[in-house]
Each structure stands twice: as structure tokens, then as C-alpha cells.
mmCIF file of C-alpha atoms in Angstrom:
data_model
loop_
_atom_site.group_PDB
_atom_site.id
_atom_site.type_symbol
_atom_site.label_atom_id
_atom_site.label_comp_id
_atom_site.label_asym_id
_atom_site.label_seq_id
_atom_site.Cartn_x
_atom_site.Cartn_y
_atom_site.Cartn_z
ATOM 1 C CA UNK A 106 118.572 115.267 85.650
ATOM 2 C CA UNK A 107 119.205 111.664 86.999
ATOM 3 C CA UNK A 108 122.563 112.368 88.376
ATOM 4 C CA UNK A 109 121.306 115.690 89.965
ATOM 5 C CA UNK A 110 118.316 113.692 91.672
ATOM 6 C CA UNK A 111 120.631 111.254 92.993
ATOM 7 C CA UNK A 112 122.863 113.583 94.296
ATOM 8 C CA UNK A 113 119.896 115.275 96.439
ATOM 9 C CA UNK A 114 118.813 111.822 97.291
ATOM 10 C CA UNK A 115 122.588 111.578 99.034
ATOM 11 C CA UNK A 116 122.133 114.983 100.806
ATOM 12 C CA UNK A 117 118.863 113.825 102.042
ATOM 13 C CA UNK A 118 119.864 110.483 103.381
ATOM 14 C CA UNK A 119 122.835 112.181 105.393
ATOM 15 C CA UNK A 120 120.712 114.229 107.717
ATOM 16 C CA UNK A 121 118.114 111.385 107.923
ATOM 17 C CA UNK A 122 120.630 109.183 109.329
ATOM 18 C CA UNK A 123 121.293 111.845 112.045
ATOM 19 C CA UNK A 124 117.618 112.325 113.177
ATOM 20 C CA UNK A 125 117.357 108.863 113.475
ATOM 21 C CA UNK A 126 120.091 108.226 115.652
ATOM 22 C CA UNK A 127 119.208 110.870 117.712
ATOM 23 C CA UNK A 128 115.779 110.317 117.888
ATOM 24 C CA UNK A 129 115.764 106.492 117.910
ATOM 25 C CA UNK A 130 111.889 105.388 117.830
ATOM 26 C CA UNK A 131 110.191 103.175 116.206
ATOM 27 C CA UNK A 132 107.636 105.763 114.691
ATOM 28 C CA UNK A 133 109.988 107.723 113.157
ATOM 29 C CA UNK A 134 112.125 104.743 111.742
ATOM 30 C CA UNK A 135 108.584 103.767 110.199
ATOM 31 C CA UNK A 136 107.361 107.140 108.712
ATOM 32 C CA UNK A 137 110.800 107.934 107.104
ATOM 33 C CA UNK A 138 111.281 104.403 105.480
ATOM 34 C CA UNK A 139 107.657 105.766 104.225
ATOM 35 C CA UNK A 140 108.927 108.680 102.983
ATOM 36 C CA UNK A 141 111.758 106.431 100.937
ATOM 37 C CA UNK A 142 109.666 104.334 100.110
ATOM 38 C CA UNK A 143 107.256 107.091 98.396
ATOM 39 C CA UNK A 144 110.027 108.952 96.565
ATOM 40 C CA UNK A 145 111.250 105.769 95.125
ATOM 41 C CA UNK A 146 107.925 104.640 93.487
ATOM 42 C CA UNK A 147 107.235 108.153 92.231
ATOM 43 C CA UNK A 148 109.771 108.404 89.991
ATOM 44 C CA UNK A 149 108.779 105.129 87.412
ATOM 45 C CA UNK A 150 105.124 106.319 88.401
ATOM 46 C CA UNK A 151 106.081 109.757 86.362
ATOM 47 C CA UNK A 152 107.992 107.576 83.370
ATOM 48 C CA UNK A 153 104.463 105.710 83.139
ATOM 49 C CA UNK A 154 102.132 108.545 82.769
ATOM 50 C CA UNK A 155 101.176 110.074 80.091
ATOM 51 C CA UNK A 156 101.121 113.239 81.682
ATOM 52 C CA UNK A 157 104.403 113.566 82.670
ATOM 53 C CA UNK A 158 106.107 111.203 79.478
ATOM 54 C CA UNK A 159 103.942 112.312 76.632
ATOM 55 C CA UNK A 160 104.104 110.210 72.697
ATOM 56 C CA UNK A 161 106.510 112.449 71.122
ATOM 57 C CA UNK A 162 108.723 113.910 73.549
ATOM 58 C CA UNK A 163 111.871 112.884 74.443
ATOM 59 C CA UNK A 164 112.025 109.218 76.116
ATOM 60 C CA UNK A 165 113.782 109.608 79.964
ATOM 61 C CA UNK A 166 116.472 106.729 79.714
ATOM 62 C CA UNK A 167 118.758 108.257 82.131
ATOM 63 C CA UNK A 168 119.910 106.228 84.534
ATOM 64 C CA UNK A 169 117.763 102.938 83.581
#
């Protein structure tokens, strides 16, 4: 699952870099760093819940 995240995180990066050179502002720069910035904390925000990394199930130790 780790590898096939990262591999989407490539595909999305490629395009990004493309908008942003064609749309060069300051306000999109800004809300797509947020948008990194987001996806990046989610993902050991999901390993720390309960609801999403229950006692019992399988630990997630991909990639860490």
C-alpha cells in the first residue's frame, strides 16, 4: 500500500508542477503547498488513531 501511495503521490506532483508554472501566483503556490502539506500529516494522523489502527490488527510498518 505504501509503494502504491507513493507512486500516486509522483503522478500528482507532475501535473502540479505544470499548473504552477503556468499559472505562477502566489495564491496558488500557497494553497497547493497546503494541500501537501495536508496529505502529508494525514497519513501518521491515520497510524495514530484508533479508528483507523485498531489493538489487534495488523501494525502498518511499511515504509517507516
Amino acid at each position: 500500500m505504501w509503494q502504491m501511495v507513493r507512486g500516486w503521490e509522483v503522478q500528482h506532483l507532475d501535473p502540479l508542477k505544470d499548473i504552477s508554472a503556468k499559472y505562477p501566483t502566489l495564491a496558488l503556490a500557497t494553497h497547493l503547498q497546503g494541500l501537501g502539506y495536508q496529505a502529508a500529516v494525514n497519513e501518521p494522523w491515520n497510524l495514530l488513531t484508533p479508528r483507523y489502527n485498531r489493538i489487534g490488527s495488523p501494525a502498518f510498518s511499511e515504509g517507516c
